[in-house]
Tab-separated table of C-alpha atoms and ligand atoms in Angstrom:
chain	number	residue	atom	x	y	z
R	14	MET	CA	38.126	-41.895	44.348
R	15	GLU	CA	35.005	-40.530	42.688
R	16	PHE	CA	35.807	-37.086	44.056
R	17	ILE	CA	39.324	-37.156	42.592
R	18	PHE	CA	37.930	-38.399	39.268
R	19	TRP	CA	35.491	-35.493	38.921
R	20	GLU	CA	38.099	-32.974	40.023
R	21	TRP	CA	40.360	-34.104	37.193
R	22	VAL	CA	37.593	-34.325	34.633
R	23	ASN	CA	36.678	-30.775	35.532
R	24	THR	CA	40.274	-29.515	35.468
R	25	LEU	CA	41.136	-31.119	32.123
R	26	ALA	CA	37.891	-30.067	30.438
R	27	ARG	CA	38.448	-26.468	31.517
R	28	TRP	CA	42.042	-26.561	30.300
R	29	LEU	CA	40.914	-27.834	26.911
R	30	HIS	CA	38.062	-25.326	26.744
R	31	ILE	CA	40.346	-22.369	27.406
R	32	VAL	CA	43.060	-23.553	25.004
R	33	ALA	CA	40.534	-24.170	22.205
R	34	ALA	CA	38.904	-20.787	22.824
R	35	VAL	CA	42.289	-19.037	22.753
R	36	ALA	CA	43.056	-20.683	19.395
R	37	TRP	CA	39.633	-19.797	17.998
R	38	ILE	CA	39.566	-16.210	19.206
R	39	GLY	CA	43.172	-15.804	18.089
R	40	SER	CA	42.264	-16.843	14.555
R	41	SER	CA	39.196	-14.569	14.634
R	42	PHE	CA	41.346	-11.573	15.628
R	43	TYR	CA	43.965	-12.547	13.079
R	44	PHE	CA	41.656	-12.907	10.088
R	45	MET	CA	39.671	-9.748	10.869
R	46	ALA	CA	42.948	-7.814	11.070
R	47	LEU	CA	44.258	-9.500	7.918
R	48	ASP	CA	41.079	-8.643	5.989
R	49	ALA	CA	41.308	-5.052	7.179
R	50	SER	CA	44.942	-4.726	6.136
R	51	LEU	CA	44.462	-5.982	2.547
R	52	ARG	CA	45.469	-3.352	-0.009
R	53	LYS	CA	44.643	-3.201	-3.711
R	54	ARG	CA	47.758	-3.191	-5.928
R	55	PRO	CA	47.880	-2.889	-9.722
R	56	HIS	CA	49.781	-6.154	-10.280
R	57	LEU	CA	47.239	-8.350	-8.498
R	58	PRO	CA	45.275	-10.868	-10.604
R	59	GLN	CA	41.559	-10.459	-11.313
R	60	GLY	CA	39.177	-11.331	-8.492
R	61	VAL	CA	41.681	-10.495	-5.768
R	62	GLN	CA	40.480	-8.153	-3.008
R	63	GLY	CA	43.988	-7.127	-2.025
R	64	GLU	CA	47.288	-8.211	-0.568
R	65	ALA	CA	49.119	-7.755	2.701
R	66	TRP	CA	52.708	-8.237	3.758
R	67	GLN	CA	53.457	-9.565	7.217
R	68	VAL	CA	56.590	-10.464	9.099
R	69	HIS	CA	56.614	-13.154	11.767
R	70	GLY	CA	58.746	-16.015	12.989
R	71	GLY	CA	61.809	-15.167	10.949
R	72	GLY	CA	60.166	-14.765	7.565
R	73	PHE	CA	57.907	-12.619	5.391
R	74	TYR	CA	54.394	-13.588	4.324
R	75	ASN	CA	52.651	-12.263	1.259
R	76	MET	CA	48.924	-12.802	1.839
R	77	VAL	CA	46.456	-12.452	-1.025
R	78	LYS	CA	42.686	-12.782	-0.611
R	79	TYR	CA	40.641	-14.105	-3.518
R	80	LEU	CA	37.076	-12.862	-3.210
R	81	VAL	CA	34.542	-15.601	-3.905
R	82	ALA	CA	37.264	-18.069	-5.003
R	83	PRO	CA	40.446	-18.506	-7.022
R	84	SER	CA	39.948	-19.564	-10.634
R	85	GLN	CA	41.332	-23.003	-9.802
R	86	MET	CA	41.145	-25.116	-6.682
R	87	PRO	CA	44.504	-25.231	-4.877
R	88	ALA	CA	45.879	-28.700	-4.175
R	89	GLU	CA	45.830	-28.166	-0.426
R	90	LEU	CA	43.405	-26.077	1.563
R	91	THR	CA	43.535	-25.366	5.328
R	92	TRP	CA	40.151	-25.050	6.996
R	93	PHE	CA	39.537	-23.226	10.272
R	94	LYS	CA	36.826	-25.010	12.168
R	95	TRP	CA	38.115	-27.391	14.841
R	96	GLU	CA	39.072	-24.514	17.160
R	97	ALA	CA	35.403	-23.509	17.164
R	98	TYR	CA	34.007	-27.041	17.420
R	99	THR	CA	36.392	-28.009	20.226
R	100	THR	CA	35.486	-24.859	22.141
R	101	TRP	CA	31.796	-25.694	21.958
R	102	LEU	CA	32.161	-29.410	22.671
R	103	SER	CA	34.366	-28.831	25.716
R	104	GLY	CA	32.134	-25.959	26.843
R	105	PHE	CA	28.969	-28.015	26.559
R	106	PHE	CA	30.695	-30.839	28.395
R	107	LEU	CA	31.560	-28.430	31.252
R	108	LEU	CA	27.994	-27.144	31.240
R	109	CYS	CA	26.771	-30.736	31.719
R	110	VAL	CA	29.346	-31.695	34.347
R	111	LEU	CA	29.043	-28.513	36.419
R	112	TYR	CA	25.749	-26.751	35.809
R	113	TYR	CA	23.495	-29.670	34.834
R	114	ARG	CA	24.964	-32.204	37.243
R	115	GLY	CA	24.999	-29.582	40.018
R	116	ALA	CA	21.814	-27.839	38.880
R	117	ASP	CA	20.403	-27.647	42.421
R	118	LEU	CA	23.225	-25.294	43.438
R	119	LEU	CA	24.388	-23.596	40.244
R	120	LEU	CA	21.427	-23.363	37.873
R	121	ILE	CA	18.267	-23.401	39.959
R	122	ASP	CA	17.084	-20.897	42.524
R	123	GLN	CA	13.713	-22.026	43.887
R	124	SER	CA	12.779	-18.445	44.802
R	125	VAL	CA	13.298	-17.340	41.184
R	126	MET	CA	11.454	-20.291	39.636
R	127	ALA	CA	10.598	-23.662	41.189
R	128	LEU	CA	12.278	-26.113	38.795
R	129	THR	CA	13.337	-29.729	39.008
R	130	GLN	CA	16.789	-30.648	37.756
R	131	TRP	CA	15.408	-32.060	34.483
R	132	GLN	CA	13.162	-29.066	33.899
R	133	ALA	CA	16.135	-26.739	34.335
R	134	ILE	CA	18.272	-28.808	31.948
R	135	GLY	CA	15.454	-28.945	29.379
R	136	LEU	CA	14.961	-25.188	29.546
R	137	SER	CA	18.669	-24.506	29.293
R	138	VAL	CA	19.185	-26.727	26.234
R	139	GLY	CA	15.965	-25.413	24.653
R	140	LEU	CA	17.126	-21.814	25.115
R	141	LEU	CA	20.481	-22.572	23.502
R	142	ALA	CA	18.687	-23.907	20.429
R	143	ALA	CA	16.083	-21.116	20.410
R	144	GLY	CA	18.775	-18.437	20.642
R	145	TRP	CA	20.450	-19.722	17.507
R	146	ILE	CA	17.183	-20.142	15.581
R	147	VAL	CA	16.026	-16.579	16.316
R	148	TYR	CA	19.432	-15.091	15.490
R	149	ASP	CA	19.773	-17.114	12.278
R	150	LEU	CA	16.288	-16.054	11.121
R	151	MET	CA	17.174	-12.438	11.825
R	152	CYS	CA	20.294	-12.671	9.659
R	153	ARG	CA	18.372	-14.329	6.817
R	154	SER	CA	15.483	-11.836	6.966
R	155	PRO	CA	15.604	-8.464	5.119
R	156	LEU	CA	17.107	-7.074	8.339
R	157	GLY	CA	20.243	-9.076	7.540
R	158	ARG	CA	21.053	-6.688	4.689
R	159	HIS	CA	21.586	-3.767	7.084
R	160	ASN	CA	24.481	-4.373	9.457
R	161	GLY	CA	23.647	-1.479	11.791
R	162	ALA	CA	19.970	-2.332	12.163
R	163	LEU	CA	20.781	-6.013	12.599
R	164	ALA	CA	23.262	-5.169	15.373
R	165	ALA	CA	20.664	-2.995	17.146
R	166	VAL	CA	17.899	-5.614	16.953
R	167	GLY	CA	20.336	-8.396	17.888
R	168	PHE	CA	21.430	-6.378	20.919
R	169	VAL	CA	17.829	-5.862	22.074
R	170	PHE	CA	17.158	-9.572	21.542
R	171	LEU	CA	20.153	-10.625	23.657
R	172	VAL	CA	19.375	-8.187	26.462
R	173	ALA	CA	15.721	-9.302	26.517
R	174	ALA	CA	16.873	-12.923	26.597
R	175	CYS	CA	19.171	-12.122	29.527
R	176	TRP	CA	16.389	-10.376	31.423
R	177	GLY	CA	14.213	-13.436	30.761
R	178	THR	CA	16.789	-15.975	31.944
R	179	THR	CA	17.318	-14.063	35.207
R	180	HIS	CA	13.627	-14.833	35.845
R	181	VAL	CA	14.155	-18.546	35.200
R	182	PHE	CA	17.548	-19.511	36.628
R	183	SER	CA	19.721	-18.500	39.561
R	184	PRO	CA	21.675	-15.298	38.808
R	185	ARG	CA	24.838	-17.292	38.207
R	186	GLY	CA	23.019	-19.844	36.044
R	187	ALA	CA	21.324	-17.057	34.064
R	188	LEU	CA	24.484	-15.185	33.118
R	189	LEU	CA	26.348	-18.384	32.304
R	190	GLN	CA	23.380	-19.464	30.188
R	191	MET	CA	23.739	-16.218	28.228
R	192	GLY	CA	27.448	-16.862	27.731
R	193	ALA	CA	26.644	-20.363	26.498
R	194	LEU	CA	23.863	-19.003	24.271
R	195	ILE	CA	26.161	-16.481	22.583
R	196	GLY	CA	28.943	-19.077	22.313
R	197	THR	CA	26.492	-21.505	20.702
R	198	MET	CA	25.392	-18.849	18.189
R	199	MET	CA	29.030	-18.254	17.299
R	200	VAL	CA	29.895	-21.935	16.836
R	201	ALA	CA	26.663	-22.580	14.938
R	202	ASN	CA	27.701	-19.745	12.620
R	203	VAL	CA	30.830	-21.735	11.822
R	204	PHE	CA	29.199	-25.174	11.729
R	205	LEU	CA	25.890	-24.377	10.032
R	206	LEU	CA	26.727	-21.442	7.812
R	207	ILE	CA	30.363	-20.471	7.259
R	208	ILE	CA	31.781	-23.946	6.610
R	209	PRO	CA	28.774	-25.244	4.572
R	210	ASN	CA	28.887	-22.098	2.405
R	211	GLN	CA	32.590	-22.550	1.828
R	212	ARG	CA	32.004	-26.212	0.957
R	213	LYS	CA	29.434	-25.175	-1.645
R	214	VAL	CA	31.944	-22.764	-3.187
R	215	VAL	CA	34.595	-25.486	-3.303
R	216	ALA	CA	32.164	-27.985	-4.839
R	217	THR	CA	31.147	-25.485	-7.543
R	218	LEU	CA	34.791	-24.770	-8.339
R	219	LEU	CA	35.610	-28.451	-8.608
R	220	ALA	CA	32.652	-28.878	-10.944
R	221	GLY	CA	34.085	-26.072	-13.108
R	222	GLY	CA	31.276	-23.614	-12.296
R	223	THR	CA	31.270	-20.034	-10.984
R	224	PRO	CA	30.484	-19.863	-7.258
R	225	ASP	CA	27.663	-17.656	-5.969
R	226	PRO	CA	29.291	-14.553	-4.362
R	227	SER	CA	26.454	-14.233	-1.811
R	228	LEU	CA	27.715	-17.412	-0.093
R	229	GLY	CA	31.029	-15.780	0.757
R	230	LYS	CA	29.354	-12.503	1.736
R	231	ALA	CA	27.037	-14.231	4.215
R	232	ALA	CA	29.983	-16.150	5.690
R	233	LYS	CA	31.959	-12.929	6.107
R	234	GLN	CA	29.013	-11.286	7.859
R	235	ARG	CA	28.709	-14.135	10.382
R	236	SER	CA	32.424	-14.181	10.978
R	237	MET	CA	32.265	-10.438	11.694
R	238	HIS	CA	29.434	-11.039	14.210
R	239	ASN	CA	31.581	-13.673	15.875
R	240	ASN	CA	34.445	-11.230	16.110
R	241	TYR	CA	32.338	-8.557	17.830
R	242	LEU	CA	31.006	-11.142	20.281
R	243	THR	CA	34.378	-12.571	21.360
R	244	LEU	CA	35.091	-10.105	24.169
R	245	PRO	CA	31.599	-10.209	25.714
R	246	VAL	CA	31.517	-14.007	25.666
R	247	VAL	CA	34.903	-14.259	27.399
R	248	PHE	CA	33.676	-11.809	30.046
R	249	LEU	CA	30.583	-13.952	30.650
R	250	MET	CA	32.707	-17.087	30.983
R	251	ILE	CA	35.024	-15.625	33.608
R	252	GLY	CA	32.259	-13.463	35.125
R	253	ASN	CA	30.878	-16.422	37.071
R	254	HIS	CA	33.862	-16.021	39.407
R	255	TYR	CA	32.997	-12.372	40.107
R	256	PRO	CA	29.688	-12.213	41.991
R	257	LEU	CA	29.209	-8.456	41.655
R	258	THR	CA	28.863	-8.943	37.888
R	259	TYR	CA	26.181	-11.626	37.956
R	260	ALA	CA	24.487	-11.769	41.358
R	261	THR	CA	23.507	-8.143	41.819
R	262	ARG	CA	20.182	-6.472	41.131
R	263	TYR	CA	20.985	-5.024	37.710
R	264	ASN	CA	22.886	-8.041	36.399
R	265	TRP	CA	20.987	-7.968	33.107
R	266	VAL	CA	21.855	-4.286	32.586
R	267	ILE	CA	25.495	-5.090	33.365
R	268	PHE	CA	25.210	-7.789	30.694
R	269	ALA	CA	23.941	-5.185	28.203
R	270	LEU	CA	26.816	-2.850	29.089
R	271	ILE	CA	29.386	-5.618	28.651
R	272	LEU	CA	28.025	-6.316	25.155
R	273	VAL	CA	28.533	-2.647	24.298
R	274	VAL	CA	31.952	-2.415	25.950
R	275	GLY	CA	33.285	-5.593	24.294
R	276	ALA	CA	31.936	-4.671	20.866
R	277	SER	CA	33.315	-1.116	21.144
R	278	VAL	CA	36.817	-2.355	21.887
R	279	ARG	CA	36.660	-4.786	18.956
R	280	HIS	CA	35.358	-1.983	16.743
R	281	PHE	CA	38.315	0.201	17.648
R	282	PHE	CA	40.776	-2.456	16.495
R	283	ASN	CA	38.770	-3.514	13.451
R	284	ILE	CA	38.744	0.059	12.132
R	285	LYS	CA	42.310	0.830	13.203
R	286	HIS	CA	43.569	-2.206	11.256
R	287	THR	CA	42.068	-0.869	8.042
R	288	GLY	CA	44.472	2.076	8.273
R	289	LYS	CA	41.598	4.590	8.594
R	290	PRO	CA	41.671	7.060	11.513
R	291	ALA	CA	41.194	4.968	14.676
R	292	PRO	CA	37.826	5.569	16.383
R	293	TRP	CA	39.180	6.657	19.767
R	294	TRP	CA	35.641	7.421	20.924
R	295	ALA	CA	35.177	3.635	21.248
R	296	TRP	CA	37.423	3.703	24.329
R	297	GLY	CA	35.278	6.488	25.775
R	298	VAL	CA	32.179	4.349	25.298
R	299	ALA	CA	33.960	1.363	26.850
R	300	ALA	CA	35.157	3.355	29.860
R	301	ALA	CA	31.710	4.861	30.442
R	302	GLY	CA	30.198	1.379	30.193
R	303	ILE	CA	32.567	-0.038	32.796
R	304	VAL	CA	31.974	2.866	35.196
R	305	ALA	CA	28.211	2.399	34.803
R	306	ALA	CA	28.517	-1.379	35.335
R	307	ALA	CA	30.641	-0.870	38.455
R	308	TRP	CA	28.115	1.597	39.857
R	309	LEU	CA	25.186	-0.721	39.106
R	310	SER	CA	26.997	-3.636	40.761
R	311	ALA	CA	26.973	-1.695	44.054
R	312	GLN	CA	23.172	-1.359	44.115
R	313	GLY	CA	22.469	-4.506	46.123
R	314	SER	CA	22.110	-8.244	45.618
R	315	ALA	CA	19.851	-9.814	43.009
R	316	ASP	CA	17.387	-10.808	45.748
R	317	GLY	CA	16.924	-7.379	47.301
R	318	GLY	CA	19.905	-6.984	49.627
R	319	PRO	CA	21.123	-3.478	50.506
R	320	ALA	CA	23.111	-1.140	48.256
R	321	VAL	CA	26.678	-0.380	49.325
R	322	GLY	CA	25.961	3.028	50.877
R	323	ALA	CA	22.740	1.952	52.570
R	324	ALA	CA	24.425	-1.023	54.185
R	325	SER	CA	26.785	0.796	56.484
R	326	ALA	CA	24.020	3.138	57.677
R	327	THR	CA	22.644	0.509	60.090
R	328	PRO	CA	25.508	-0.893	62.143
R	329	ALA	CA	25.673	-4.591	62.977
R	330	THR	CA	27.757	-6.402	65.554
R	331	PHE	CA	30.026	-9.330	64.909
R	332	ALA	CA	27.728	-11.522	67.009
R	333	GLN	CA	24.798	-10.772	64.673
R	334	ALA	CA	26.882	-11.498	61.580
R	335	GLN	CA	28.234	-14.692	63.102
R	336	GLU	CA	24.698	-15.892	63.800
R	337	VAL	CA	23.727	-15.362	60.149
R	338	VAL	CA	26.829	-17.189	58.913
R	339	MET	CA	26.324	-20.094	61.333
R	340	ASN	CA	22.686	-20.455	60.229
R	341	ARG	CA	23.102	-19.954	56.479
R	342	CYS	CA	26.649	-20.900	55.533
R	343	SER	CA	28.415	-23.209	57.953
R	344	MET	CA	26.649	-26.466	56.975
R	345	CYS	CA	28.610	-26.377	53.717
R	346	HIS	CA	31.630	-24.329	54.793
R	347	THR	CA	32.913	-26.709	57.445
R	348	ALA	CA	35.487	-29.504	57.598
R	349	SER	CA	32.891	-32.206	56.822
R	350	PRO	CA	29.982	-30.480	55.069
R	351	ALA	CA	26.448	-31.616	55.791
R	352	TRP	CA	25.278	-30.911	52.226
R	353	ASP	CA	24.788	-33.937	49.999
R	354	GLY	CA	27.330	-33.906	47.143
R	355	ILE	CA	29.742	-31.476	48.853
R	356	ASN	CA	32.639	-33.512	50.187
R	357	ALA	CA	35.052	-30.830	51.362
R	358	PRO	CA	34.707	-27.161	52.343
R	359	PRO	CA	34.042	-25.452	48.956
R	360	HIS	CA	37.157	-23.628	47.718
R	361	GLY	CA	38.685	-24.373	51.114
R	362	VAL	CA	36.496	-21.713	52.724
R	363	ILE	CA	35.605	-22.615	56.330
R	364	LEU	CA	32.997	-20.480	58.074
R	365	ASP	CA	32.128	-22.284	61.295
R	366	ASN	CA	34.191	-20.370	63.878
R	367	PRO	CA	34.802	-16.688	64.730
R	368	GLY	CA	38.429	-16.599	63.537
R	369	ASP	CA	37.662	-17.972	60.061
R	370	ILE	CA	34.528	-15.866	59.677
R	371	LEU	CA	36.531	-12.756	60.456
R	372	ARG	CA	39.343	-13.781	58.139
R	373	HIS	CA	36.817	-14.182	55.303
R	374	ALA	CA	35.031	-10.869	55.926
R	375	ASP	CA	35.879	-9.612	52.426
R	376	ASP	CA	34.761	-12.878	50.808
R	377	ILE	CA	31.516	-12.872	52.778
R	378	ARG	CA	30.918	-9.266	51.708
R	379	ARG	CA	31.466	-10.107	48.052
R	380	GLN	CA	29.589	-13.410	47.977
R	381	ALA	CA	26.672	-12.921	50.355
R	382	ALA	CA	26.270	-9.268	51.402
R	383	LEU	CA	26.576	-7.168	48.242
R	384	SER	CA	25.653	-10.025	45.909
R	385	SER	CA	23.477	-13.097	46.230
R	386	ALA	CA	26.114	-15.534	44.932
R	387	MET	CA	26.052	-17.364	48.264
R	388	PRO	CA	24.339	-19.454	49.463
R	389	PRO	CA	24.179	-21.016	45.979
R	390	GLY	CA	20.591	-21.035	44.706
R	391	ASN	CA	19.789	-19.607	48.155
R	392	VAL	CA	19.264	-23.160	49.383
R	393	THR	CA	19.491	-22.063	53.023
R	394	LEU	CA	16.975	-19.231	52.520
R	395	ILE	CA	18.989	-16.251	53.679
R	396	THR	CA	16.829	-13.087	53.840
R	397	PRO	CA	17.599	-9.568	52.533
R	398	GLU	CA	17.657	-8.396	56.181
R	399	GLU	CA	20.350	-10.946	56.967
R	400	ARG	CA	22.340	-9.787	53.942
R	401	ALA	CA	22.035	-6.244	55.326
R	402	ILE	CA	23.547	-7.460	58.624
R	403	LEU	CA	26.454	-9.097	56.766
R	404	ALA	CA	26.901	-5.940	54.657
R	405	ALA	CA	26.936	-3.600	57.649
R	406	TRP	CA	29.333	-5.775	59.652
R	407	SER	CA	31.667	-6.543	56.764
R	408	ALA	CA	31.863	-2.863	55.724
R	409	GLY	CA	33.777	-2.266	58.954
R	410	ALA	CA	35.490	-5.622	59.259
R	411	ALA	CA	36.848	-5.380	55.744
R	412	SER	CA	39.349	-2.728	56.790
R	413	PRO	CA	42.207	-4.227	58.826
R	414	HIS	CA	41.888	-1.549	61.522
R	415	MET	CA	38.214	-2.314	62.145
R	416	ALA	CA	38.800	-6.050	61.841
R	417	SER	CA	40.952	-6.136	64.916
R	418	ALA	CA	38.451	-3.922	66.701
R	419	SER	CA	35.583	-6.285	65.985
R	420	VAL	CA	37.142	-9.534	67.199
R	421	PRO	CA	34.611	-10.808	69.742
U	22	HEC	C1	24.769	-25.484	49.909
U	22	HEC	C2	26.112	-25.299	50.308
U	22	HEC	C3	26.630	-23.881	50.515
U	22	HEC	C4	26.145	-22.943	51.374
U	22	HEC	C5	24.952	-23.041	52.309
U	22	HEC	C6	27.028	-21.805	51.259
U	22	HEC	N1	27.998	-22.067	50.332
U	22	HEC	FE1	29.575	-20.881	49.854
U	22	HEC	N2	30.170	-22.225	48.467
U	22	HEC	C7	29.517	-23.377	48.138
U	22	HEC	C8	30.078	-23.920	46.934
U	22	HEC	C9	29.632	-25.194	46.238
U	22	HEC	C10	31.114	-23.053	46.546
U	22	HEC	C11	32.009	-23.159	45.317
U	22	HEC	C12	31.293	-22.455	44.196
U	22	HEC	C13	32.044	-22.523	42.899
U	22	HEC	O1	32.512	-23.591	42.527
U	22	HEC	O2	32.158	-21.486	42.263
U	22	HEC	C14	31.166	-22.018	47.546
U	22	HEC	C15	32.099	-20.977	47.538
U	22	HEC	C16	32.139	-19.974	48.496
U	22	HEC	C17	33.186	-19.004	48.613
U	22	HEC	C18	34.438	-18.942	47.759
U	22	HEC	C19	34.121	-18.222	46.481
U	22	HEC	C20	35.307	-18.083	45.581
U	22	HEC	O3	35.065	-17.860	44.377
U	22	HEC	O4	36.443	-18.208	46.025
U	22	HEC	C21	32.835	-18.167	49.632
U	22	HEC	C22	33.629	-16.978	50.161
U	22	HEC	C23	31.562	-18.625	50.145
U	22	HEC	N3	31.167	-19.731	49.447
U	22	HEC	C24	30.859	-17.988	51.154
U	22	HEC	C25	29.627	-18.414	51.602
U	22	HEC	C26	28.820	-17.673	52.553
U	22	HEC	C27	29.201	-16.340	53.162
U	22	HEC	C28	27.696	-18.405	52.742
U	22	HEC	C29	26.516	-18.056	53.615
U	22	HEC	C30	25.873	-16.781	53.376
U	22	HEC	C31	27.802	-19.612	51.951
U	22	HEC	N4	28.965	-19.552	51.262
U	22	HEC	C32	26.864	-20.628	51.939
U	22	HEC	C33	28.503	-23.956	48.854
U	22	HEC	C34	27.774	-23.328	49.847
């Protein structure tokens, strides 16, 4: 019963998290594009940045943006905040249910840093808070007045933080921590800056005063940061299902490249929507970044396993590979797992007999030969030499022709 309960809690929380994030990111894309498409027209009232015409859902919309605020408070005002809050609340809930509850497998790797469950949780929560504090101080400092310089320093800060977390948590835990850290920065922007600033403007208007324009400017800056971070944060959230992205040697460099790739793609659209010549070079940067990330992901596992080319140089027999799998994998990947807290073969993957091991050659290659995703947190202490055996065997077994040849 308990197993079913947690399965459903997990499923529903993830559903909510994705739906909320889709709504939030959708509104971020929409408002950035709307802002970019605003055009000045002679008939517009004073204090209006511009107008835009849109067609959707069987009707025409005439959008007008009042910079700072309209001269009078409208009777009804729609706020955009619950998409962001729901995304964070459901995300933090998932972090607790999966990564904190299962810290021994997903967050901690004793060979990276010997941590207890509570130490790992404390560090993770502390880093989420610290990430926001450092970023917020940066924006408020004189640096905050120069968008380019702020982006460069912010980038270096995030990459340094990623490098640091890979020396604290398991590779998977580290990259997810960075996703959560960026997501927290983005939601805190909404909760602690954008919405409070807008509330101040509304309060001033209601009191008959003139709102401070710097409040709106700061809010716009944070909402632009959020927009540039949307694509990287989504990559980090799905990346934990793709071991080559997080459990290989240069995972923190891949993280840096994904920041650049995601921001470049956003930049392309943000400029294109203004009607200026589209910066096509951004796609060149993105493509180069992906090629570099793919190449780096083939350079061996995060714990010193072999690079793709090096692996096939030393051949390994199926018997050798099977021995590694039986020693390091089968206690969990079997009909009734011997690992406390694992009640069924994880993801239905069984690795306790030759036929299943062979059938999963590709999965073994991805999870345990070229990356160190498995065993989780390296709880069964697989060695780089053993990963080399799995890499050499699976390089051949992965092709159907060789697979039949290597059946014992
Ligand atoms: C301590 C228990 C444990 C050990 C030991 C272990 N695994 Fe896993 N394995 C898991 C868990 C838990 C998951 C599910 C992870 C998740 O939810 O993303 C998993 C998932 C997998 C998957 C499916 C991944 C996917 O995304 O579909 C493969 C393949 C796999 N393991 C291979 C291996 C191999 C190969 C080894 C040995 C080198 C190994 N595992 C050792 C617990 C273990």
